[in-house]
């Protein structure tokens, strides 16, 4: 009997379905939140190690409880709403950011069949939710009634909209190669797809450039360095979140890291073979798929932190040039290349008359 | 369950549509408009058109409304002048909307679909083993390819028009040419000279 089936038998059709999904949602959201706490700690530790510092090392063994201490401190602070702020929008903005960062995990397959909503249009769902993420930022920037926040919000909105375009084209290339928008199907299409032994689109010369561009675009979408202009401590104080304190700031912070973790999970799903081991070799399948997935996620997070520790921030016009004049034509051209290749090798599914 | 979702989505859609035109602050109007788009996407999902729902969210919520919000946020609007304008233009606005309402009512009551216009026979739904999305793609790019290309050309013309109207060549500004910067070599940019005592260098 399935998990949902058991609940329906115990509590009846409507209530059982509701309870089953509620528990499943909590079973995803809670580990994501713990993952965010660990990720913040890991981020600071990796960053510190690359700068030959110690990083957080006071609270708990090796400073591992530092994030929880920070969170507790934030919860105890006073929530301040500026006098000139548009109160409703001001309070709604962090909630939107946080909710969207959690909602997008619904379609992520953690292992074969281990997914909350196995949507047919999973990839489009991810794209839709991530394109809505810009509202939390733009609303907070406007509602704060502050020039710094407003500038930060505008910068961020323009940046996310610009990079979404090339991200969309990369997703189109991946989707055409996998012949599906369903994330589980996309992972399974990567099984032994290169030379019959390597699992993962990134080993495919046709999709390797897309993987690299997608990684850079993901950095820009999540406002990570070198594209962290919306925050730009030096010029905009903290950009759109400058007027936020306490819980509302915590929601932005958690949402931002949840988004980063999601990108660290999406890149393996699209390019590194998801829950599959890197080689299509029977003994490797003895390790559960979930472990492979987490390992790939951790690796991607390390790369994110690595980039943060090593690169300087882009200038805004350079950022726009990279998005519109380099990535957009390149990814558009590559969509044509991939579709042409698929056409000539007869990869496309039969079209009904 | 589905009936509840339908009334929820359509009720919210109508309410937010009403709020779009009654909200005092234009930014709030745009935010209500976004809620309306979102609920329309919910209605599409109830119809089983999940691809259209996602496209609605991506295109309208994710791109069009962001640009709306951008423009409206930057505008400096004088609400008193706006109110005065409303009262002046009210008769004209009422007349135009009255005409449109009358036309809608005429179409809704008098017109029979399929008369005078040759329509394709209704498509029955995706064949077995094909997802909604694949089916839309296979129809759009084969059967309706000309209509589809025409729509694309229309958008292209609009885009070219917008660029032509707003493009201006600014003079007297410094512009960064990254290709030129990257092409610089030590041979072309560096020179080593001897600075004699009290003479400086000749550049």
JSON list of C-alpha atoms in Angstrom, two decimals, chain A residues 17 86 89 119-121 124-125 127-129 131-132 134-135 138-139 141-142 150 153-155 157-158 161 164 179 181 315 317-318 321 325 349-353, chain B residues 1 25 27-28 31 34 38 50-51 54-55 57-58 60-67 69-70 73-74 127 130-135 138-139 142 175-176 178-179:
[
{"chain": "A", "resi": 17, "resn": "UNK", "atom": "CA", "xyz": [-5.21, 12.80, 1.25]},
{"chain": "A", "resi": 86, "resn": "UNK", "atom": "CA", "xyz": [3.41, 50.61, 2.61]},
{"chain": "A", "resi": 89, "resn": "UNK", "atom": "CA", "xyz": [3.25, 45.12, 0.84]},
{"chain": "A", "resi": 119, "resn": "UNK", "atom": "CA", "xyz": [4.37, 16.89, -12.60]},
{"chain": "A", "resi": 120, "resn": "UNK", "atom": "CA", "xyz": [4.39, 16.48, -16.37]},
{"chain": "A", "resi": 121, "resn": "UNK", "atom": "CA", "xyz": [5.55, 20.07, -16.62]},
{"chain": "A", "resi": 124, "resn": "UNK", "atom": "CA", "xyz": [8.17, 24.70, -16.44]},
{"chain": "A", "resi": 125, "resn": "UNK", "atom": "CA", "xyz": [6.88, 24.74, -12.88]},
{"chain": "A", "resi": 127, "resn": "UNK", "atom": "CA", "xyz": [10.84, 28.14, -14.20]},
{"chain": "A", "resi": 128, "resn": "UNK", "atom": "CA", "xyz": [7.49, 29.72, -13.31]},
{"chain": "A", "resi": 129, "resn": "UNK", "atom": "CA", "xyz": [8.14, 29.74, -9.57]},
{"chain": "A", "resi": 131, "resn": "UNK", "atom": "CA", "xyz": [10.41, 33.82, -12.26]},
{"chain": "A", "resi": 132, "resn": "UNK", "atom": "CA", "xyz": [7.94, 34.84, -9.54]},
{"chain": "A", "resi": 134, "resn": "UNK", "atom": "CA", "xyz": [11.55, 38.52, -8.29]},
{"chain": "A", "resi": 135, "resn": "UNK", "atom": "CA", "xyz": [8.34, 39.89, -6.74]},
{"chain": "A", "resi": 138, "resn": "UNK", "atom": "CA", "xyz": [10.83, 44.23, -6.05]},
{"chain": "A", "resi": 139, "resn": "UNK", "atom": "CA", "xyz": [7.95, 44.59, -3.56]},
{"chain": "A", "resi": 141, "resn": "UNK", "atom": "CA", "xyz": [12.34, 47.50, -2.46]},
{"chain": "A", "resi": 142, "resn": "UNK", "atom": "CA", "xyz": [9.30, 49.60, -3.27]},
{"chain": "A", "resi": 150, "resn": "UNK", "atom": "CA", "xyz": [14.44, 50.89, -4.12]},
{"chain": "A", "resi": 153, "resn": "UNK", "atom": "CA", "xyz": [15.11, 46.15, -5.76]},
{"chain": "A", "resi": 154, "resn": "UNK", "atom": "CA", "xyz": [15.32, 47.61, -9.28]},
{"chain": "A", "resi": 155, "resn": "UNK", "atom": "CA", "xyz": [18.80, 46.21, -9.83]},
{"chain": "A", "resi": 157, "resn": "UNK", "atom": "CA", "xyz": [14.58, 42.72, -10.73]},
{"chain": "A", "resi": 158, "resn": "UNK", "atom": "CA", "xyz": [16.44, 43.74, -13.90]},
{"chain": "A", "resi": 161, "resn": "UNK", "atom": "CA", "xyz": [14.63, 39.08, -15.60]},
{"chain": "A", "resi": 164, "resn": "UNK", "atom": "CA", "xyz": [15.93, 34.21, -16.86]},
{"chain": "A", "resi": 179, "resn": "UNK", "atom": "CA", "xyz": [12.16, 14.68, -24.73]},
{"chain": "A", "resi": 181, "resn": "UNK", "atom": "CA", "xyz": [9.54, 18.25, -19.06]},
{"chain": "A", "resi": 315, "resn": "UNK", "atom": "CA", "xyz": [30.04, 46.09, -12.48]},
{"chain": "A", "resi": 317, "resn": "UNK", "atom": "CA", "xyz": [26.85, 47.30, -17.06]},
{"chain": "A", "resi": 318, "resn": "UNK", "atom": "CA", "xyz": [29.20, 44.33, -17.38]},
{"chain": "A", "resi": 321, "resn": "UNK", "atom": "CA", "xyz": [26.37, 42.85, -21.18]},
{"chain": "A", "resi": 325, "resn": "UNK", "atom": "CA", "xyz": [25.05, 40.11, -25.37]},
{"chain": "A", "resi": 349, "resn": "UNK", "atom": "CA", "xyz": [9.48, 11.37, -30.99]},
{"chain": "A", "resi": 350, "resn": "UNK", "atom": "CA", "xyz": [7.17, 10.53, -33.87]},
{"chain": "A", "resi": 351, "resn": "UNK", "atom": "CA", "xyz": [4.81, 13.36, -34.65]},
{"chain": "A", "resi": 352, "resn": "UNK", "atom": "CA", "xyz": [1.20, 12.24, -35.11]},
{"chain": "A", "resi": 353, "resn": "UNK", "atom": "CA", "xyz": [-0.42, 13.34, -38.34]},
{"chain": "B", "resi": 1, "resn": "UNK", "atom": "CA", "xyz": [-12.99, 19.48, -4.30]},
{"chain": "B", "resi": 25, "resn": "UNK", "atom": "CA", "xyz": [-2.30, 53.30, -5.59]},
{"chain": "B", "resi": 27, "resn": "UNK", "atom": "CA", "xyz": [1.42, 49.88, -7.68]},
{"chain": "B", "resi": 28, "resn": "UNK", "atom": "CA", "xyz": [-1.27, 48.12, -5.69]},
{"chain": "B", "resi": 31, "resn": "UNK", "atom": "CA", "xyz": [-0.07, 43.72, -7.65]},
{"chain": "B", "resi": 34, "resn": "UNK", "atom": "CA", "xyz": [-0.64, 39.78, -10.79]},
{"chain": "B", "resi": 38, "resn": "UNK", "atom": "CA", "xyz": [-2.16, 33.80, -11.00]},
{"chain": "B", "resi": 50, "resn": "UNK", "atom": "CA", "xyz": [-1.14, 22.55, -17.15]},
{"chain": "B", "resi": 51, "resn": "UNK", "atom": "CA", "xyz": [1.18, 23.70, -19.95]},
{"chain": "B", "resi": 54, "resn": "UNK", "atom": "CA", "xyz": [2.66, 27.43, -16.52]},
{"chain": "B", "resi": 55, "resn": "UNK", "atom": "CA", "xyz": [3.13, 29.58, -19.63]},
{"chain": "B", "resi": 57, "resn": "UNK", "atom": "CA", "xyz": [2.65, 32.37, -15.04]},
{"chain": "B", "resi": 58, "resn": "UNK", "atom": "CA", "xyz": [6.03, 32.50, -16.81]},
{"chain": "B", "resi": 60, "resn": "UNK", "atom": "CA", "xyz": [2.55, 37.29, -17.77]},
{"chain": "B", "resi": 61, "resn": "UNK", "atom": "CA", "xyz": [3.48, 37.05, -14.11]},
{"chain": "B", "resi": 62, "resn": "UNK", "atom": "CA", "xyz": [7.19, 36.51, -14.60]},
{"chain": "B", "resi": 63, "resn": "UNK", "atom": "CA", "xyz": [7.91, 38.94, -17.42]},
{"chain": "B", "resi": 64, "resn": "UNK", "atom": "CA", "xyz": [5.10, 41.27, -18.48]},
{"chain": "B", "resi": 65, "resn": "UNK", "atom": "CA", "xyz": [3.89, 42.24, -15.00]},
{"chain": "B", "resi": 66, "resn": "UNK", "atom": "CA", "xyz": [7.45, 42.77, -13.78]},
{"chain": "B", "resi": 67, "resn": "UNK", "atom": "CA", "xyz": [7.92, 45.37, -16.51]},
{"chain": "B", "resi": 69, "resn": "UNK", "atom": "CA", "xyz": [5.61, 47.16, -12.04]},
{"chain": "B", "resi": 70, "resn": "UNK", "atom": "CA", "xyz": [8.92, 48.64, -13.07]},
{"chain": "B", "resi": 73, "resn": "UNK", "atom": "CA", "xyz": [6.95, 52.22, -9.61]},
{"chain": "B", "resi": 74, "resn": "UNK", "atom": "CA", "xyz": [9.12, 54.83, -11.31]},
{"chain": "B", "resi": 127, "resn": "UNK", "atom": "CA", "xyz": [-3.50, 10.70, -28.34]},
{"chain": "B", "resi": 130, "resn": "UNK", "atom": "CA", "xyz": [1.41, 11.65, -25.40]},
{"chain": "B", "resi": 131, "resn": "UNK", "atom": "CA", "xyz": [1.51, 14.40, -22.85]},
{"chain": "B", "resi": 132, "resn": "UNK", "atom": "CA", "xyz": [-0.50, 17.58, -23.15]},
{"chain": "B", "resi": 133, "resn": "UNK", "atom": "CA", "xyz": [2.68, 19.56, -23.84]},
{"chain": "B", "resi": 134, "resn": "UNK", "atom": "CA", "xyz": [4.00, 17.29, -26.61]},
{"chain": "B", "resi": 135, "resn": "UNK", "atom": "CA", "xyz": [0.62, 17.36, -28.25]},
{"chain": "B", "resi": 138, "resn": "UNK", "atom": "CA", "xyz": [3.15, 18.76, -32.44]},
{"chain": "B", "resi": 139, "resn": "UNK", "atom": "CA", "xyz": [-0.02, 20.60, -33.48]},
{"chain": "B", "resi": 142, "resn": "UNK", "atom": "CA", "xyz": [2.70, 21.33, -38.05]},
{"chain": "B", "resi": 175, "resn": "UNK", "atom": "CA", "xyz": [32.12, 53.48, -23.98]},
{"chain": "B", "resi": 176, "resn": "UNK", "atom": "CA", "xyz": [33.88, 50.34, -22.87]},
{"chain": "B", "resi": 178, "resn": "UNK", "atom": "CA", "xyz": [35.73, 44.77, -24.11]},
{"chain": "B", "resi": 179, "resn": "UNK", "atom": "CA", "xyz": [37.10, 43.15, -27.28]}
]
